[in-house]
Coordinates of C-alpha atoms and ligand atoms in Angstrom, one line a residue:
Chain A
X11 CA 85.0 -51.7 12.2
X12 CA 81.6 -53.0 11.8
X13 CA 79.7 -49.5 10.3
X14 CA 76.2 -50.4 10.8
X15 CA 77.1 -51.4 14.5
X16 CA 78.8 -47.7 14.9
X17 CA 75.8 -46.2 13.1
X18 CA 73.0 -48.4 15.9
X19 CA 75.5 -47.5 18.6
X20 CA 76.2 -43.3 16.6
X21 CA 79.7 -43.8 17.5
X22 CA 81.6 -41.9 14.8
X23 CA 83.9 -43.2 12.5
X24 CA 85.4 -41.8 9.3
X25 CA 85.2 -43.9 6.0
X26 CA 87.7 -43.0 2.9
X27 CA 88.0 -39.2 2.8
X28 CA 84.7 -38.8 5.0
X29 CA 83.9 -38.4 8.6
X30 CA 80.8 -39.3 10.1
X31 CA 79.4 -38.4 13.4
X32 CA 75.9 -38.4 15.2
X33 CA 74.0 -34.9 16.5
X34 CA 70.6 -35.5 17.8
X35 CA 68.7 -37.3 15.3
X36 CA 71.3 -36.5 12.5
X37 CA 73.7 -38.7 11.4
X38 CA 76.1 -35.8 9.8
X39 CA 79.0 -36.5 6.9
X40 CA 81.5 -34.0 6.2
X41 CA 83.6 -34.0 3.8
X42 CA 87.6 -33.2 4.0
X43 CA 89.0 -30.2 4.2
X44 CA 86.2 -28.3 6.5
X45 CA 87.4 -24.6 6.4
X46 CA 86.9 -21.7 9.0
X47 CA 83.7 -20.4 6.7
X48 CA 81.8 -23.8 7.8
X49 CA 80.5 -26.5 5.9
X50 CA 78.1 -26.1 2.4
X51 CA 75.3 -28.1 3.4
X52 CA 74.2 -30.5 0.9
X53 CA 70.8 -32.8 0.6
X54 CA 72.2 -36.3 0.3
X55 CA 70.6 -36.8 -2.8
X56 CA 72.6 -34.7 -4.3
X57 CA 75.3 -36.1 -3.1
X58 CA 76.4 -38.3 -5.7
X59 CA 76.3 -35.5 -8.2
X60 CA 78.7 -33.6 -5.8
X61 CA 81.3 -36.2 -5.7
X62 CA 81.7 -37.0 -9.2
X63 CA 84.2 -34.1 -9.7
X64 CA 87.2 -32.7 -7.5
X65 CA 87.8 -29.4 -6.0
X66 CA 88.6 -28.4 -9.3
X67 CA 85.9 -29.3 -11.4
X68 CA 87.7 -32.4 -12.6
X69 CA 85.7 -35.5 -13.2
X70 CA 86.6 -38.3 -11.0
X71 CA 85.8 -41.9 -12.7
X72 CA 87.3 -43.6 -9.5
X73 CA 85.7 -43.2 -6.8
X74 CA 88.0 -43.7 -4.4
X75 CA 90.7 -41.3 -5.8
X76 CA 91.8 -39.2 -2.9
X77 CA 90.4 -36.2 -4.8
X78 CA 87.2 -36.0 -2.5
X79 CA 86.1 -32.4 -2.9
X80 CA 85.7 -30.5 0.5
X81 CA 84.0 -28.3 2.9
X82 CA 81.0 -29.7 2.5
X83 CA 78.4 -31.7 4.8
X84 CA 75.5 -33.8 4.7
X85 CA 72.2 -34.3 7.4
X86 CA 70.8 -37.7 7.4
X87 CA 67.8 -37.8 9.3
X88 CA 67.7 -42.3 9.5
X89 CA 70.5 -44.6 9.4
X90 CA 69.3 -45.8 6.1
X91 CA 70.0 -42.1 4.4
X92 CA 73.2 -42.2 5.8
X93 CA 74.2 -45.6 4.7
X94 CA 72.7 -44.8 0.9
X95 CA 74.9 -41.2 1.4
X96 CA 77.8 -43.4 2.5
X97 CA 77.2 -46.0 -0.9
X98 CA 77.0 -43.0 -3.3
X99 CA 80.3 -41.8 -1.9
X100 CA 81.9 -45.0 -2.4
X101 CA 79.6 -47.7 -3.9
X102 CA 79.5 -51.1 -2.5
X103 CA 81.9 -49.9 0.2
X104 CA 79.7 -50.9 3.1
X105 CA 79.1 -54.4 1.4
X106 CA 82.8 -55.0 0.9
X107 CA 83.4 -54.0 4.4
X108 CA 80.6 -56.8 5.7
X109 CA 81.6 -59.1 3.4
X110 CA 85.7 -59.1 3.8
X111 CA 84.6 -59.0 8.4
X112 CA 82.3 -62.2 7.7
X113 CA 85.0 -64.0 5.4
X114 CA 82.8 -63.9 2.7
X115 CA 84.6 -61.6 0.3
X116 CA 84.8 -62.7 -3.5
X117 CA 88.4 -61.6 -4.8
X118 CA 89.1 -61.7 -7.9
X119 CA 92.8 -61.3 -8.8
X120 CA 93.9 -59.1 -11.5
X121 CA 94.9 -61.9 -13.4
X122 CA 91.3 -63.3 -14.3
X123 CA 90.4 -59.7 -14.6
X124 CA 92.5 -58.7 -17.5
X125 CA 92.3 -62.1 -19.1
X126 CA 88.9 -62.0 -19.7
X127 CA 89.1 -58.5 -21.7
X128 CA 88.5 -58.5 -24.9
X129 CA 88.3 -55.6 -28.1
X130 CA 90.6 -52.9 -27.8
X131 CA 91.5 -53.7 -23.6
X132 CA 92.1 -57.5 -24.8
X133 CA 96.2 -56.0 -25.0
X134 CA 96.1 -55.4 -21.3
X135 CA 96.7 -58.9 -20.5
X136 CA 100.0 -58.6 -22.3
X137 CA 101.4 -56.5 -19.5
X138 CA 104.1 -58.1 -17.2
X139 CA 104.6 -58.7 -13.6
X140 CA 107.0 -55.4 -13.4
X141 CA 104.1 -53.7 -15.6
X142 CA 101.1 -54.6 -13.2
X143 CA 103.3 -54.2 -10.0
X144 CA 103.9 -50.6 -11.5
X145 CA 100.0 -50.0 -12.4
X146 CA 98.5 -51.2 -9.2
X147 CA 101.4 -48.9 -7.3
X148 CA 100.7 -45.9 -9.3
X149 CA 96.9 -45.9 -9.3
X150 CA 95.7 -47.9 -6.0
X151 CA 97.9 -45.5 -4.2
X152 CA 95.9 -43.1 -5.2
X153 CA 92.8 -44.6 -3.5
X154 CA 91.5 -45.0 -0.3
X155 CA 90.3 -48.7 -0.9
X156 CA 93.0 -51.5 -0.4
X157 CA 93.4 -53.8 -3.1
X158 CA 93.2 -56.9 -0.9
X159 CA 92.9 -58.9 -5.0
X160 CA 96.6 -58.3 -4.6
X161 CA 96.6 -59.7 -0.7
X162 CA 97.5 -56.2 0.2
X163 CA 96.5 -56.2 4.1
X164 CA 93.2 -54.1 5.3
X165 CA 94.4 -51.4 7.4
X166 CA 91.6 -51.1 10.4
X167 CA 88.7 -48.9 9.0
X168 CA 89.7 -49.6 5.7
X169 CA 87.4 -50.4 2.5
X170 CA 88.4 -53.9 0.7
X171 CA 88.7 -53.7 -3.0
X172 CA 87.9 -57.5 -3.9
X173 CA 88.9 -57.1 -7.7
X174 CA 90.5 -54.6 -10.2
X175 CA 88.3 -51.9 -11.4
X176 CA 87.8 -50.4 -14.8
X177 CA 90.2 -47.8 -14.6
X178 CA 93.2 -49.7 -13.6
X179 CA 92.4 -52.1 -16.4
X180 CA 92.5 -49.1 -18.6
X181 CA 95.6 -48.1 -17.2
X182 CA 97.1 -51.5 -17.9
X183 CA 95.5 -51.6 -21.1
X184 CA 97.5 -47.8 -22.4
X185 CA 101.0 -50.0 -20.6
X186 CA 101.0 -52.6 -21.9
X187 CA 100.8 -50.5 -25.3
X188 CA 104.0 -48.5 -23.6
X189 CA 105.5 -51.9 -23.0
X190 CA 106.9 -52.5 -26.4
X191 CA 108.3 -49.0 -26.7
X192 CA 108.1 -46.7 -24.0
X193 CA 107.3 -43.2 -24.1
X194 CA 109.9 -40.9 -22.7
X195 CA 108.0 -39.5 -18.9
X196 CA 107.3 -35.6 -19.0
X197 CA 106.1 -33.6 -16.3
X198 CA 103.0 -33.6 -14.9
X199 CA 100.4 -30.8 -16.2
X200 CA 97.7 -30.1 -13.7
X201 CA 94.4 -30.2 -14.8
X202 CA 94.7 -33.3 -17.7
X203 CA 91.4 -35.7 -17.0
X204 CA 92.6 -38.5 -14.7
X205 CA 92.0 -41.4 -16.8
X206 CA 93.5 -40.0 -20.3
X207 CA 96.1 -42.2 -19.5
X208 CA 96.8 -42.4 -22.9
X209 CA 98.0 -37.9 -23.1
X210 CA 101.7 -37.2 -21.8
X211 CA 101.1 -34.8 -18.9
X212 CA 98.6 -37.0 -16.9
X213 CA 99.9 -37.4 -13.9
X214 CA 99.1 -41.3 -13.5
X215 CA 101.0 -41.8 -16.7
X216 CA 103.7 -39.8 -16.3
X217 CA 104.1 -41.5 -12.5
X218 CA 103.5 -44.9 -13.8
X219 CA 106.5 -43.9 -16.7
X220 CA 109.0 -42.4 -13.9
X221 CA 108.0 -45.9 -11.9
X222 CA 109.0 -47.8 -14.6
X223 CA 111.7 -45.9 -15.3
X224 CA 113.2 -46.4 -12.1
X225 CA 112.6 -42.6 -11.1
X226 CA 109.7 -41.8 -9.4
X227 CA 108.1 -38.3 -9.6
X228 CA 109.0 -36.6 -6.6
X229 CA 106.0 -36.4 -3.8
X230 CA 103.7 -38.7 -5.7
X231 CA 101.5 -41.1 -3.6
X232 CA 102.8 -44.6 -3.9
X233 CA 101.5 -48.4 -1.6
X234 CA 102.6 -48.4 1.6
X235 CA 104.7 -51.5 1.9
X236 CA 102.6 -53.8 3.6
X237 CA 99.7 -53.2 0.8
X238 CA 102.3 -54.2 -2.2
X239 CA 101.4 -56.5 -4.2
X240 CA 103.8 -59.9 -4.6
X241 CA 104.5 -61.1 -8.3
X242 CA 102.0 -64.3 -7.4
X243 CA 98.9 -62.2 -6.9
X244 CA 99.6 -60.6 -10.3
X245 CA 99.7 -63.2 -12.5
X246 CA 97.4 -65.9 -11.2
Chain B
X26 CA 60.3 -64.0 -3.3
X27 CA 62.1 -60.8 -3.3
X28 CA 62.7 -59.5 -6.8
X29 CA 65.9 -56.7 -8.1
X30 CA 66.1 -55.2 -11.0
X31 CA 69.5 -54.0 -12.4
X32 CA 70.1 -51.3 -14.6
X33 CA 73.2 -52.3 -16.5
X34 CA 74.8 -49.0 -18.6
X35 CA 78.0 -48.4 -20.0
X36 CA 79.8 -45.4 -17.8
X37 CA 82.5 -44.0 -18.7
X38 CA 86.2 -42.9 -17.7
X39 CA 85.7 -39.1 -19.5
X40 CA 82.9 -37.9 -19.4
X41 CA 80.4 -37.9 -15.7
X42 CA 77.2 -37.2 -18.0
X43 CA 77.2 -40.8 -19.4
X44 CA 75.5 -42.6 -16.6
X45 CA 73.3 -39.7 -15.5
X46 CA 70.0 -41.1 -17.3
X47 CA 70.8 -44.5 -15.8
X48 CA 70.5 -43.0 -12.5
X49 CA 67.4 -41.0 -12.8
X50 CA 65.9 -43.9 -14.2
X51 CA 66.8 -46.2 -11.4
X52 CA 65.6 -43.5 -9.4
X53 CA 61.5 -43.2 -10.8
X54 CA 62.1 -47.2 -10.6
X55 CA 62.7 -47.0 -6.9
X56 CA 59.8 -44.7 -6.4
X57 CA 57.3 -46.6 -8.7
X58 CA 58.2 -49.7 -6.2
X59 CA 57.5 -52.3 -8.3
X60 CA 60.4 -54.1 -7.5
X61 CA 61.7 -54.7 -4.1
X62 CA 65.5 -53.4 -5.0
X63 CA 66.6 -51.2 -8.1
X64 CA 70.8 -51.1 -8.5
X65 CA 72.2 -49.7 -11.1
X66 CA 75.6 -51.1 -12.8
X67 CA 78.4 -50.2 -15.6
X68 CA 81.2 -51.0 -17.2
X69 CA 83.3 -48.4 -16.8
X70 CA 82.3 -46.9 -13.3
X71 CA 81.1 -47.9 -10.4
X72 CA 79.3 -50.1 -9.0
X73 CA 80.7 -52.3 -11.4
X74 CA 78.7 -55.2 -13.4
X75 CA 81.4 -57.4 -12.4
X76 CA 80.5 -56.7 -8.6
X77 CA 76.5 -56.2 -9.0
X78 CA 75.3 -59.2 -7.4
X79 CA 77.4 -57.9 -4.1
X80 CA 74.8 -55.5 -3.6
X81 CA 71.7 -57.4 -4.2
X82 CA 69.8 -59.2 -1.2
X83 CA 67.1 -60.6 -3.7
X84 CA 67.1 -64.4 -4.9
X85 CA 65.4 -63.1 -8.4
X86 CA 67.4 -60.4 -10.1
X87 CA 66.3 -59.1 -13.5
X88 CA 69.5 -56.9 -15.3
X89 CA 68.0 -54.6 -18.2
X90 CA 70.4 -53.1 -20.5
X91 CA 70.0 -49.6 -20.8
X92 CA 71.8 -49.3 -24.4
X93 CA 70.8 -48.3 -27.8
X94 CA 72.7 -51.0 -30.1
X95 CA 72.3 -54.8 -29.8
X96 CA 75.7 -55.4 -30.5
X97 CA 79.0 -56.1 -28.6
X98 CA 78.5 -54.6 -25.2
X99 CA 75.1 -55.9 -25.1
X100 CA 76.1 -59.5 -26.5
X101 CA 79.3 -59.4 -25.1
X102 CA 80.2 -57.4 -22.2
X103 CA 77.4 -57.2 -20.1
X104 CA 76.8 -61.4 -20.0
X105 CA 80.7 -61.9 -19.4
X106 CA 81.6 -59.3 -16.6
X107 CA 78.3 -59.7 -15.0
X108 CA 78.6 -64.0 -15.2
X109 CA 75.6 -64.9 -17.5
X110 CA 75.4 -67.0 -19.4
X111 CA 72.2 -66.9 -21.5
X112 CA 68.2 -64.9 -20.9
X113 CA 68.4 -67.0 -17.5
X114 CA 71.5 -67.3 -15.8
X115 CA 72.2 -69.1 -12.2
X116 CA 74.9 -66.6 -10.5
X117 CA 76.2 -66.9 -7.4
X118 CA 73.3 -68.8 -6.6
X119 CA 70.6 -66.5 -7.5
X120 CA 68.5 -66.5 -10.9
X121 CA 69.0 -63.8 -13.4
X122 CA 67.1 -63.1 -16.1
X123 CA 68.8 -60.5 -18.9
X124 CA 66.7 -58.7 -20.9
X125 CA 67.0 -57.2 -24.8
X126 CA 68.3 -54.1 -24.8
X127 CA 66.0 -50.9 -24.3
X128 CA 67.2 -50.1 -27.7
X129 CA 65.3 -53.1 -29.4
X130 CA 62.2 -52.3 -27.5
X131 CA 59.6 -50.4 -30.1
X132 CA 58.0 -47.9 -28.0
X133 CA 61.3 -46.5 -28.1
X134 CA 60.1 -45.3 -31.7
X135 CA 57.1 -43.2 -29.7
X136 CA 59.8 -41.7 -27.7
X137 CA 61.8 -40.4 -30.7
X138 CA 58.3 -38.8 -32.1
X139 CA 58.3 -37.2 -28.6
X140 CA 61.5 -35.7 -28.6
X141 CA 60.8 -34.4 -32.6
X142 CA 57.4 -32.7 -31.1
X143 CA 59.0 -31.0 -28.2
X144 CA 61.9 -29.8 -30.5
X145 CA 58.9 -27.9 -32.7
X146 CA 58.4 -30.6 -35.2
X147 CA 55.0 -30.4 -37.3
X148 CA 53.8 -32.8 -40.1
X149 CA 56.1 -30.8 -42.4
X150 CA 58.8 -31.2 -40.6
X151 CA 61.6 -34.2 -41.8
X152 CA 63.0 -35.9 -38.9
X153 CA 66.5 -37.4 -38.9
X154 CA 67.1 -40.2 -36.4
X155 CA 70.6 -39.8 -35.7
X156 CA 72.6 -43.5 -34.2
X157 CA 76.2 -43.8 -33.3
X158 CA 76.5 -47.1 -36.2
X159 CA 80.1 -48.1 -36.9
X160 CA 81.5 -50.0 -39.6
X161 CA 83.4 -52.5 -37.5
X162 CA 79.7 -53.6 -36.6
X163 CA 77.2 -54.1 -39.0
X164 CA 74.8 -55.0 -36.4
X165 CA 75.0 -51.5 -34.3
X166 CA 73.0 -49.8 -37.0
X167 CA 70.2 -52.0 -36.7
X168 CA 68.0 -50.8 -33.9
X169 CA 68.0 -47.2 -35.4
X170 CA 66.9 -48.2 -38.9
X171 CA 64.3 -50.2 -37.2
X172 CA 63.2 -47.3 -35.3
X173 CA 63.3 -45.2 -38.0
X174 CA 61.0 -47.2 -40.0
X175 CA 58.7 -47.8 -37.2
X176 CA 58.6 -44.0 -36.5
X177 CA 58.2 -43.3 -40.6
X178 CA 54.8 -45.8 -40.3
X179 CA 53.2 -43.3 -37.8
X180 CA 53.0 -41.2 -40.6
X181 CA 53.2 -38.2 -38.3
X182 CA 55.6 -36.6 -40.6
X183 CA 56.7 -36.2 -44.2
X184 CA 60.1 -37.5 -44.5
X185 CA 62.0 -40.0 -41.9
X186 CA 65.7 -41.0 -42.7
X187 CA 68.5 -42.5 -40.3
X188 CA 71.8 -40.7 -40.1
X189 CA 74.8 -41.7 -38.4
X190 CA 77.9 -40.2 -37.0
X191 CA 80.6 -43.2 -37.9
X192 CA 78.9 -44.7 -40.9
X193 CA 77.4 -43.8 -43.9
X194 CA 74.8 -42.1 -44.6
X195 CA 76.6 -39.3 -42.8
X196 CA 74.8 -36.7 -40.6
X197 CA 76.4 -34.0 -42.3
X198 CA 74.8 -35.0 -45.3
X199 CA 71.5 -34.3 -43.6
X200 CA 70.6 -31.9 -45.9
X201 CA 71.2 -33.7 -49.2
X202 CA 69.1 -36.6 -47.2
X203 CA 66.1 -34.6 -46.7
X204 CA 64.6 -32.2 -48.8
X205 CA 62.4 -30.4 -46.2
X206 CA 62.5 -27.0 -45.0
X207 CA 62.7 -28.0 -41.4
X208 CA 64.2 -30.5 -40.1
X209 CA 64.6 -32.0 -36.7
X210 CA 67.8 -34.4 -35.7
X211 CA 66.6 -36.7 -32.9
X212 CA 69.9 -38.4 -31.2
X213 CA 68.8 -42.2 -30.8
X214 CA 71.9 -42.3 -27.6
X215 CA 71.3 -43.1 -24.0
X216 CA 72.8 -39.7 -22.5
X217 CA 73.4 -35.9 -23.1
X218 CA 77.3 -37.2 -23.1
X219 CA 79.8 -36.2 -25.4
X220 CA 79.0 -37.3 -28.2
X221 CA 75.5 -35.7 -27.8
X222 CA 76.5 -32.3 -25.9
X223 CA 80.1 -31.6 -27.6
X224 CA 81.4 -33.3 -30.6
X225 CA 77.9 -33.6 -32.4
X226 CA 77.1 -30.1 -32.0
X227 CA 81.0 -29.4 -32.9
X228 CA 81.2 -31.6 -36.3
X229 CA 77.8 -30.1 -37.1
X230 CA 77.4 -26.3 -36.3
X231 CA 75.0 -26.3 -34.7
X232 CA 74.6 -23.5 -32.6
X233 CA 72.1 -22.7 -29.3
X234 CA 70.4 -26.4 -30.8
X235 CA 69.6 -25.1 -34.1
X236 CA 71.8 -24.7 -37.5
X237 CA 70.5 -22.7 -40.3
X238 CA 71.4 -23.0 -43.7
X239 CA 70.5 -21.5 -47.0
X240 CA 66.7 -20.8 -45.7
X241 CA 66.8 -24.2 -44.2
X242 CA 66.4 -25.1 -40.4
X243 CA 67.6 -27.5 -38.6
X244 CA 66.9 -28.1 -34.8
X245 CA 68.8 -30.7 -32.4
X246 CA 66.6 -32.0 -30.0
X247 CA 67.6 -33.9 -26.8
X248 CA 69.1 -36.9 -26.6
X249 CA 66.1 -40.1 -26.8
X250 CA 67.4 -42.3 -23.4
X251 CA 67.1 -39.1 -21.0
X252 CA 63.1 -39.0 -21.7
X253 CA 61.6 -39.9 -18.7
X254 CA 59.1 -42.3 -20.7
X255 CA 62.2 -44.7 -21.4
X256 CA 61.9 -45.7 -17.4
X257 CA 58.3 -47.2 -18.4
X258 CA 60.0 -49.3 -21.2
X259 CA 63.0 -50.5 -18.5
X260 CA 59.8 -51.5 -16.4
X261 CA 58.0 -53.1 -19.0
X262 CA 61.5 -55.1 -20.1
X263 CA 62.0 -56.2 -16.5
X264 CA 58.4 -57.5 -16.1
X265 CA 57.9 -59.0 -19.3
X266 CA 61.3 -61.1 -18.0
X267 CA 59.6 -61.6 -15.1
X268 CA 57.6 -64.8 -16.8
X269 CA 60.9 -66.8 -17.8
X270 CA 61.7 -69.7 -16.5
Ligands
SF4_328 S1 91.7 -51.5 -8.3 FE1 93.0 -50.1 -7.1 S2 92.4 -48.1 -7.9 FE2 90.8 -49.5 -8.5 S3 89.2 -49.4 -6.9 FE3 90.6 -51.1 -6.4 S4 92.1 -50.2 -5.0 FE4 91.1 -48.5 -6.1

């Protein structure tokens, strides 16, 4: 899907957790879950602000966590408001998407990525293949960006994620720590902060534990199977 | 030539107030225009340093690091996720100049004086400049005792002192440090995070901004990187770069 083409041509198209569609002058985005009360309008500069927690108040440091809060919408009034709106939603999005359609994507593997930590995440890079294969599954399933640094394929109207991000080198950082002796999973306690990987109750870690474990929590998001990542992409 | 300027900050995983200021700063960038594209990067959120350069059309990018210390994230970091590899760096084919951190800059010191007058400070009034320091880095405490020194020469009030919250001398011992009856504790961080808005104000007592003690005063004022006059020092770090060759 080429976006700014859609936006020129106001076809809609959705993007992550967002819809977008074109009334008038407007170029409108509304969020998910739109209930019968209608929308919250919101000015798109406050958007940003909006989306940095869930429904429940809950920071998200990942932006594309599938934790989009809803019922809410936003009136852009040019094409470039909308495509800033649609880059404070999900930076770099729209660049990824241009880039990964021209063949011009940088991908970085994970590999490189955790390699080149240092200081307390420098550990991460101890994590094996079965470790990383379990990381990536546990958090980029949670996302609506496709890890294409593990040759995961781009579903159509997908976003590209061309490298690991900050919180799955986090994550591998807290299991690679669990790799030597592993915590014993608990259940999930609603509520934790998402990237406390490192308190039992968050539901990454305890999903990431049951993975590991060989049980996986019951109803937890996981890859599809075409976007899992083979052992080669993990380790370089 | 087009020309970008970067604002590089930290982010975080925990806490959303972190990379507020280096927002609203990129924001009165964009609107003072003197650069053609202002982006904003950070460690730990996104857009990422790593990625940056994805999102910059310009041939000339300047990246300014909005952080206190001159120590590991600003030495180490920054250069390696973003691909530097010195003041003037050829990445992905474009030229990038990286700038000393706001935090070395000294009109940073005129900021702190700023913060003590709009938190009710007079010329009686001793002012603790309170850093982050840590003793696995002896180099993190050196911007705030070098804006504590700069702001002790203005002579605008009767006792300066540094205090620190993971080194000695500790804020707690604020107090013993300075002998005045009122004191105001000026954070020397980048954002109202949580260090600043919770555990600070939890280790401390302090109550409502303002902690009282045996006919003693002391008032917390806020935090020195969400003054709006630290976007002209980003701007005045950028252009200064601007010169290199
Ligand atoms: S690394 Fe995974 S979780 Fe992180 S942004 Fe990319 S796809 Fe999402």
């Amino acid at each position: 899907m080429n976006i700014e083409a859609a936006i020129a041509a106001r076809n809609e198209f959705r993007i992550g957790e967002v819809a977008i569609r074109f009334e008038g002058p407007l170029g409108i985005i509304s969020g998910p879950r739109m209930g019968s009360t209608g929308p919250a309008r919101v000015a798109s500069d406050d958007l940003r602000e909006l989306v940095r927690t869930d429904d429940h108040g809950r920071y998200r440091p990942l932006p594309g966590a599938r934790t989009m809060p809803g019922g809410w919408e936003v009136r852009c009034h040019s094409a470039d408001e909308l495509l800033d709106a649609i880059d404070a939603i999900y930076p770099l999005a729209l660049r990824h998407i241009g880039q990964h359609e021209r063949g011009e994507l940088r991908v970085i593997p994970l590999d490189e990525v955790l390699r080149r930590q240092s200081g307390r995440y420098a550990v991460a890079a101890s994590l094996g293949v079965e470790g990383r294969k379990a990381a990536c599954n546990t958090l980029c399933g949670r996302c609506v960006r496709t890890p294409v640094w593990c040759e995961a394929a781009l579903p159509p109207g997908g976003i590209p994620c061309p490298e690991p991000c900050s919180v799955l080198v986090s994550l591998c950082r807290e299991a690679a720590l669990w790799d030597t002796s592993p915590p014993a999973p608990s259940a999930p306690v609603a509520g934790l902060p998402f990237a406390r990987f490192d308190i039992p109750g968050n539901e990454v870690r305890e999903t990431y534990l049951a993975d590991r474990a060989g049980a996986p929590l019951a109803g937890s998001p996981s890859l599809n199977a075409t976007a899992l990542p083979g052992d080669d992409a993990l380790v370089g | 030539m087009s020309r970008a300027l970067v604002l590089a900050g930290h982010g975080s995983h925990l806490d959303p107030a972190s990379s507020r200021p280096v927002h609203d700063h990129a924001a009165r960038l964009r609107a003072r225009g003197a650069f053609d594209e202002v982006h904003v990067a950070f460690w730990k959120e996104e857009p990422a340093l790593s990625r940056i350069l994805d999102a910059v059309d310009a041939d000339d990018v300047t990246i300014v690091p909005v952080f206190i210390s001159d120590g590991y994230f600003v030495r180490e970091v920054v250069p390696r996720e973003a691909g530097l590899s010195g003041p003037v760096s050829c990445v992905l084919g474009k030229l990038v100049r990286y700038t000393r951190p706001v935090g070395s800059n000294p009109a940073l010191a005129d900021v702190i004086v700023q913060r003590a007058l709009e938190a009710g400070a007079g010329p009686s009034t001793g002012i603790a400049v309170l850093g982050h320091g840590t003793p696995r880095n002896p180099g993190s405490e050196r911007n705030v005792l070098f804006h504590t020194e700069l702001v002790s020469k203005q002579n605008r009030f009767v006792a300066v002192a540094a205090v620190f919250l993971e080194q000695e001398p500790d804020m707690r011992g604020v107090f013993g440090l300075l002998d005045t009856r009122e004191i105001v504790m000026v954070p020397l961080f980048v954002a109202e995070g949580w260090h600043v808005g919770v555990s600070i104000p939890e280790d401390m007592a302090i109550d409502r901004g303002e902690l009282r003690r045996g006919g003693r005063t002391l008032r917390y004022s806020a935090p020195v990187g969400t003054h709006p006059l630290v976007t002209g020092i980003i701007e005045e770090l950028a252009v200064a770069a601007a010169a290199w060759r």
